[in-house]
XYZ file of C-alpha atoms in Angstrom:
377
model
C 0.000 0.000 0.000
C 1.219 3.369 -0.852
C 2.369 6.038 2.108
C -0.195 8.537 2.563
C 1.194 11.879 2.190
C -1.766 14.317 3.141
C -3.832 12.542 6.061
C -7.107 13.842 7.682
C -7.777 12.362 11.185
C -11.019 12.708 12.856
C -11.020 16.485 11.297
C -13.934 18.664 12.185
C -14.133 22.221 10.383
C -16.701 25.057 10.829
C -17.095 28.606 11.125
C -16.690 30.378 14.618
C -15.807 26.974 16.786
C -18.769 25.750 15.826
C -18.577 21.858 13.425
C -20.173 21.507 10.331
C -18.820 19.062 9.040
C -17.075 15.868 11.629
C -14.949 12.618 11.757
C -13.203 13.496 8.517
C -10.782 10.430 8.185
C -9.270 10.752 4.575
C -5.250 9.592 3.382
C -4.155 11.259 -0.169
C -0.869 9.731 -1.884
C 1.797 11.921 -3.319
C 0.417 12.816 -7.140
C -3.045 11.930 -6.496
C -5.671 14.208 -8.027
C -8.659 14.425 -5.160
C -12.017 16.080 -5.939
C -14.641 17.108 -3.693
C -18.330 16.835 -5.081
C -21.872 17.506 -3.819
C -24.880 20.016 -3.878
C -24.149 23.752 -3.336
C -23.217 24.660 0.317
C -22.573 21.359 1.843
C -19.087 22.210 2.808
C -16.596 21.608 0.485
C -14.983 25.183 0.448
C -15.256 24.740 4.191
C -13.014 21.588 4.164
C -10.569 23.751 1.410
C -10.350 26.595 3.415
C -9.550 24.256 6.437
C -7.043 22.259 5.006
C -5.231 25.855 4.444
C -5.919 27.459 6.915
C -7.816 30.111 6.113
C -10.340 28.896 8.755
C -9.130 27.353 12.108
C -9.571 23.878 12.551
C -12.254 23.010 15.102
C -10.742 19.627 16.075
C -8.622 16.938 14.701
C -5.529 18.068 12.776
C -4.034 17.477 9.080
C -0.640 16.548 8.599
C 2.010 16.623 5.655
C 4.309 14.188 5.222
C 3.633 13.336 9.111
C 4.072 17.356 9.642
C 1.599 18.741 11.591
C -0.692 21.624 9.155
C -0.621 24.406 12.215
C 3.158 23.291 13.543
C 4.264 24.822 10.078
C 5.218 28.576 9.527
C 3.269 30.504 7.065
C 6.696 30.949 4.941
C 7.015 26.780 5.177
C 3.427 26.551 4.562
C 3.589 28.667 1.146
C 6.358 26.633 -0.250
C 4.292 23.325 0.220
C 0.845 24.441 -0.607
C -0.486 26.449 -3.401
C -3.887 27.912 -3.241
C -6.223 28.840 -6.199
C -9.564 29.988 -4.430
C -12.773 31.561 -5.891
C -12.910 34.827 -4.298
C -12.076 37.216 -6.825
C -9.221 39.261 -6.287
C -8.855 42.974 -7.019
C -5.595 44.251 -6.983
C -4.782 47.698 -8.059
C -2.217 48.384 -10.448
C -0.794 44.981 -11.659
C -0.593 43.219 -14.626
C -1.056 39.631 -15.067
C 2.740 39.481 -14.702
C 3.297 40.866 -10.933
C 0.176 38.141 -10.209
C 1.736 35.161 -11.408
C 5.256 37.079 -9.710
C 3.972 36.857 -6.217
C 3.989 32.975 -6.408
C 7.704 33.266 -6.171
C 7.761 35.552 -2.896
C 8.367 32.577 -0.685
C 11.702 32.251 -1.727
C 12.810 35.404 -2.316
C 14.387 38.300 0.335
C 12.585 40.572 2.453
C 11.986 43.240 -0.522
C 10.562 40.770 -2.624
C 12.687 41.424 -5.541
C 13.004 38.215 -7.893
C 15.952 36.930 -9.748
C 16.646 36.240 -13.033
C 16.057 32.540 -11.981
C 12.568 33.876 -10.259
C 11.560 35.576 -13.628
C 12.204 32.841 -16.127
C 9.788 30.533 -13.411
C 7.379 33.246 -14.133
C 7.610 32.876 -18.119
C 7.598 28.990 -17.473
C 4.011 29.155 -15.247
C 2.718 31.475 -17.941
C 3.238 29.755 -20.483
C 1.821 26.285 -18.956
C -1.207 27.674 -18.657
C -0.668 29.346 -22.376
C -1.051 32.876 -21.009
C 1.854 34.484 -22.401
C 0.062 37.006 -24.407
C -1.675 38.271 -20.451
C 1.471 39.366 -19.042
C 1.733 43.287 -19.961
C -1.844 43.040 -19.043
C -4.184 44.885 -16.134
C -5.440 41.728 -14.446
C -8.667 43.419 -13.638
C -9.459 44.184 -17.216
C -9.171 40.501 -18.476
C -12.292 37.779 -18.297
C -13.202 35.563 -15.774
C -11.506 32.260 -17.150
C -8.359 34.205 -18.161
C -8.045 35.231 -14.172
C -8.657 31.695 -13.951
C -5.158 30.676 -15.920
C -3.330 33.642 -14.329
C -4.474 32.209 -11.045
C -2.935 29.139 -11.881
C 0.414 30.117 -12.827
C 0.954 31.808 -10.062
C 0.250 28.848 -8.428
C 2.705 26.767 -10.708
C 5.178 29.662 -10.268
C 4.608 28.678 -6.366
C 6.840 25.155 -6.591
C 4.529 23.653 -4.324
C 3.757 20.129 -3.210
C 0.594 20.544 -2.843
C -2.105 22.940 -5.360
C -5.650 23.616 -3.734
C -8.649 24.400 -5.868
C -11.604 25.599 -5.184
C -14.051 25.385 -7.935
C -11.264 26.062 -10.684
C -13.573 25.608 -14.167
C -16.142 27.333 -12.795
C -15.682 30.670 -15.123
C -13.709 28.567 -18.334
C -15.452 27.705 -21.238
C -15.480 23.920 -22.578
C -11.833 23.955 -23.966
C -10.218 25.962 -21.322
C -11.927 23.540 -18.442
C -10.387 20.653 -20.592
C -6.766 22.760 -20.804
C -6.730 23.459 -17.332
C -7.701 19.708 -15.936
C -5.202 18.427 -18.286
C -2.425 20.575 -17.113
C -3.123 19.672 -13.527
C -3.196 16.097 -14.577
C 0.169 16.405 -15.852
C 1.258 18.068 -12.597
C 0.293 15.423 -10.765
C 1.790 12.188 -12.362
C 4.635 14.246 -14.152
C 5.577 16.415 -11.179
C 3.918 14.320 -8.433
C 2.447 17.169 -7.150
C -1.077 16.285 -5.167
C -4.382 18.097 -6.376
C -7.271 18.971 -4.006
C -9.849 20.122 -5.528
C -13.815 20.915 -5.559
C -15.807 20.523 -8.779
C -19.205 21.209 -10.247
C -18.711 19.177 -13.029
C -19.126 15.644 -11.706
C -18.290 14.142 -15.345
C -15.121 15.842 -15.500
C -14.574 14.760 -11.601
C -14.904 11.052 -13.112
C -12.695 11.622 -15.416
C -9.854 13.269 -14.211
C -10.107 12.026 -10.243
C -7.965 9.498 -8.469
C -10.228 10.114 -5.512
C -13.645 11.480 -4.939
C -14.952 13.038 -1.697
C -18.887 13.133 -1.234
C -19.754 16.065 0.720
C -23.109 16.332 2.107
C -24.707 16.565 6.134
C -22.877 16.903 8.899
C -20.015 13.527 7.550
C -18.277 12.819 4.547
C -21.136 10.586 2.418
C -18.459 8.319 0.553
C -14.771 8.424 -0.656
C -13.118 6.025 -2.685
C -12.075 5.641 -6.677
C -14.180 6.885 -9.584
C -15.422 3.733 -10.189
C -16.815 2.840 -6.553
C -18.473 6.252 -6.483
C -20.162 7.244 -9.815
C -22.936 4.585 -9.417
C -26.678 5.828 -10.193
C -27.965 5.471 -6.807
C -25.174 7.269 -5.129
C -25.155 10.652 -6.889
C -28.886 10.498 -7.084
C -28.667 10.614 -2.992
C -25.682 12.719 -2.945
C -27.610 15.454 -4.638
C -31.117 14.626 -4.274
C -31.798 13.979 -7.894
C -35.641 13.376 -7.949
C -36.149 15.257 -11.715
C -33.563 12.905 -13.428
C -30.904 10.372 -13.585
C -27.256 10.240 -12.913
C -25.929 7.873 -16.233
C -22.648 6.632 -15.055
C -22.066 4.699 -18.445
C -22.020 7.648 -20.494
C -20.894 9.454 -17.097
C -24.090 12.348 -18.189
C -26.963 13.766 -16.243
C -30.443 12.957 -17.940
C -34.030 14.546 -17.704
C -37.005 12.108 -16.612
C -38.480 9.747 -19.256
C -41.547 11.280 -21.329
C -44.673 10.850 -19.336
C -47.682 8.917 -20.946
C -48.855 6.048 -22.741
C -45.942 5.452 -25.741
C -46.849 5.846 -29.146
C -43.670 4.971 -30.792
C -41.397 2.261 -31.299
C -37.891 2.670 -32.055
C -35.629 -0.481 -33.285
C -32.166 0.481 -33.224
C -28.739 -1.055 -32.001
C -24.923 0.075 -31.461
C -25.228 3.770 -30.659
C -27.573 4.328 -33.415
C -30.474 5.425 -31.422
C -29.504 7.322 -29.160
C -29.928 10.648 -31.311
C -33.565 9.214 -31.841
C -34.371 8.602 -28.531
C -33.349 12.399 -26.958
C -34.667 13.913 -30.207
C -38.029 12.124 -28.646
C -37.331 13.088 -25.285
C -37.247 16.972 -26.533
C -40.781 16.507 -27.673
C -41.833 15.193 -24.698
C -42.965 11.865 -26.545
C -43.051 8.686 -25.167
C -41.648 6.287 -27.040
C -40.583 1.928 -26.638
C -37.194 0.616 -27.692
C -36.320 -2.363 -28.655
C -35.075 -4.910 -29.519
C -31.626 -4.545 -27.581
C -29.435 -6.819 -26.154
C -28.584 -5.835 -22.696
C -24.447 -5.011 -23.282
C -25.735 -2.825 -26.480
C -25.058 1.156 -25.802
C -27.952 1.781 -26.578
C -29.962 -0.027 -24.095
C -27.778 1.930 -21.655
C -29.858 5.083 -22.413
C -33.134 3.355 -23.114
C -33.389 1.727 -19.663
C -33.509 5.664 -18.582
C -35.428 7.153 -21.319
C -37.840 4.838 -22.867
C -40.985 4.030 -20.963
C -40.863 0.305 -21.692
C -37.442 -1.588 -23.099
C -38.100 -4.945 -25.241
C -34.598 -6.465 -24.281
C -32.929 -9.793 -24.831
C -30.141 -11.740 -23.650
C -26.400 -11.380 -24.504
C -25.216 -12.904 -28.002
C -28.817 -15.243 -27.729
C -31.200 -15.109 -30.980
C -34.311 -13.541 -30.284
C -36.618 -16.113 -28.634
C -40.282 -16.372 -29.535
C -41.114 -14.556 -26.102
C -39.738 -11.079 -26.828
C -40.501 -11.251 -30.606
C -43.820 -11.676 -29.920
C -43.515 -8.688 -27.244
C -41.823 -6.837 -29.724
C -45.196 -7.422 -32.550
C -47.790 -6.504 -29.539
C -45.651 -2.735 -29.310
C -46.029 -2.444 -32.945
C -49.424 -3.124 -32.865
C -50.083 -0.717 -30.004
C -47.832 1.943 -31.361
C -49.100 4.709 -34.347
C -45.449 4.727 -35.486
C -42.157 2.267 -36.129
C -38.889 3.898 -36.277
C -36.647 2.090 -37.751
C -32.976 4.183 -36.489
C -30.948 2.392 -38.497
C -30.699 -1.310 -36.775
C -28.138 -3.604 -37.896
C -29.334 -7.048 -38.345
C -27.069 -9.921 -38.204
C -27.472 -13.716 -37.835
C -28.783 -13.336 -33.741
C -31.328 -10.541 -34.297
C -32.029 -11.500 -37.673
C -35.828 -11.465 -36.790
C -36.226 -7.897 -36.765
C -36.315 -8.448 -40.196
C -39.930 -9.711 -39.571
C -40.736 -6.954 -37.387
C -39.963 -4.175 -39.949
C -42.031 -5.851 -42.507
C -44.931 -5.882 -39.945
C -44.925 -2.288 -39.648
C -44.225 -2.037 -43.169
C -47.251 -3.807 -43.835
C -49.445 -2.245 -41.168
C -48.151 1.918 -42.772
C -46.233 2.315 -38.996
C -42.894 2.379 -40.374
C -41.578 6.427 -40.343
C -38.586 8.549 -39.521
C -38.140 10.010 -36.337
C -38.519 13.683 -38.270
C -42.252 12.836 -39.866
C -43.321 11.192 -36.780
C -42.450 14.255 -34.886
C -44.117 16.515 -37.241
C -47.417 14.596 -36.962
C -47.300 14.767 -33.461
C -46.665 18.635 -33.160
C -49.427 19.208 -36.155
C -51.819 17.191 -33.748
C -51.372 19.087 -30.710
């Protein structure tokens, strides 16, 4: 088993000596990336802020590499720990430069003036985080997610051990969140330097996490790998999801299933209606899918979208029990989608079933059947 670099033990943290949050037992490993999830205001700044000591520790302690977090001097502390928080800063008169500068004032004299060594640490950060072009800049006349990158090079420019995030994608658009997680990925196994972090964005969490902390009462709800803690029922608790479902196969939050009596019936197979089925969803139309074979990607989404799933088993032909399933949906459905099924030698009966809507004027594209339905609302 690995050495735990960062532990927790029995940590309590809270605002004016009063615990929010208790028994917080966690170990972090050298390089691992950690990320905090859960709803809005269940504490996970409040553990952040904690762990550096912005807010005082209400009981238990945190050590670092068996150092104990309040034994160490603020100038000790800054050379270990790197801190990107949300509060916005505001300072007057500096460029994006003399930000990313004052990550190197831990190691520099008492007047704070940085060598040419100091300097070409400040080029290096900036251009990590591909902000080069920000340094002759006012930092308080750039955008959100720009701060965001200046933020973090001052934090690179830091040398730390450890970087602490607090909500850190939270102003970047799509590619910048991707930049940024992959340059703190590369910090970590590269560098070995450990990540704390919280996140909104629990598919990027699942993605990019060694570790996941649940936040939510008065305990941590779970922590453990990615793949122990991205299960539907867990993040539907974690966050009280009554209005949806969590998807941890395509790792995606969905709306609820179309209410009402289905009217449609989609055949599809290998990813090829999955565009159908949300394009029915939009409508708000309830729709049947089938026939899938339970390790088909598809019938990953249908088992959340579709109000009823005709399924079969894995690599078995389709018996005479779900085609005949299969023919009493067609019957009871005004329309047969056909979303481009493949037919092979197991499900070679679906042959039968598009010739019965054929036959029966069901079979339509998603698009028509769509249009009818709006033109008869």
């Amino acid at each position: 088993m690995a050495e735990q670099y960062i532990n927790m033990n029995n940590l309590a943290v809270g605002y004016n000596g009063k615990a929010l949050i208790h028994d917080i037992c966690i170990g972090i490993e050298k390089g691992e990336i950690v990320t905090l999830i859960g709803p809005n205001g269940a504490g996970k700044s409040t553990i952040l802020k904690s762990i550096t000591r912005q807010l005082k520790i209400i009981s238990g302690n945190v050590t670092i590499a068996e150092e104990n977090l309040t034994k160490l001097s603020f100038r000790d502390l800054s050379t270990k720990m790197a801190v990107v928080l949300t509060e916005r800063m505001k300072p007057e008169l500096m460029t994006c430069h003399d930000i990313v500068a004052t990550g190197r004032y831990p190691y520099t004299g008492k007047l704070g003036i940085l060598s040419r060594e100091d300097e070409q640490k400040v080029d290096e950060a900036m251009e990590a985080v591909h902000a080069q072009e920000l340094g002759d800049r006012d930092f308080n006349a750039i955008s959100d997610g720009q701060r965001q990158r200046v933020l973090l090079a001052r934090a690179i420019c830091q040398e730390p051990e450890i970087i602490i995030l607090d909500e850190p994608t939270s102003f970047l658009d799509v590619r910048h969140k991707l930049e940024l997680l992959s340059i703190l990925r590369d910090m970590a196994k590269r560098k070995k330097i450990t990540v704390i972090m919280s996140l909104h964005e629990i598919d990027l969490a699942e993605k990019v996490a060694d570790k996941i902390i649940c936040v939510k009462g008065d305990r941590i709800a779970h922590y453990g790998k990615p793949e122990t803690i991205f299960k539907e029922d867990i993040i539907k608790e974690l966050y009280g999801i009554d209005n949806g479902f969590f998807d941890p196969v395509f790792g995606s939050l969905e709306l609820p299933r179309p209410e009402g009596e289905p009217k449609a019936f989609v055949l599809s197979s290998g990813g090829n209606g999955i565009p159908v089925y949300r394009e029915l969803q939009k409508q708000n139309l309830a729709f049947v899918a089938g026939v899938l074979y339970t390790n088909d990607i598809d019938y990953q989404l249908a088992r959340l979208l579709a109000a009823h799933t005709v399924t079969e088993k894995t690599f078995e032909e389709i018996s005479e029990q779900t085609f005949t399933e299969a023919s009493k949906w067609i019957d009871a459905c005004d329309g047969v989608i056909d979303a481009g099924i493949t037919i092979g030698s197991g499900n070679r009966r679906i042959e039968e079933l598009l010739k019965k809507a054929q036959e029966a004027g069901k079979l339509i594209s998603v698009s028509e059947y769509v249009r009818q339905k709006k033109a008869a609302r």
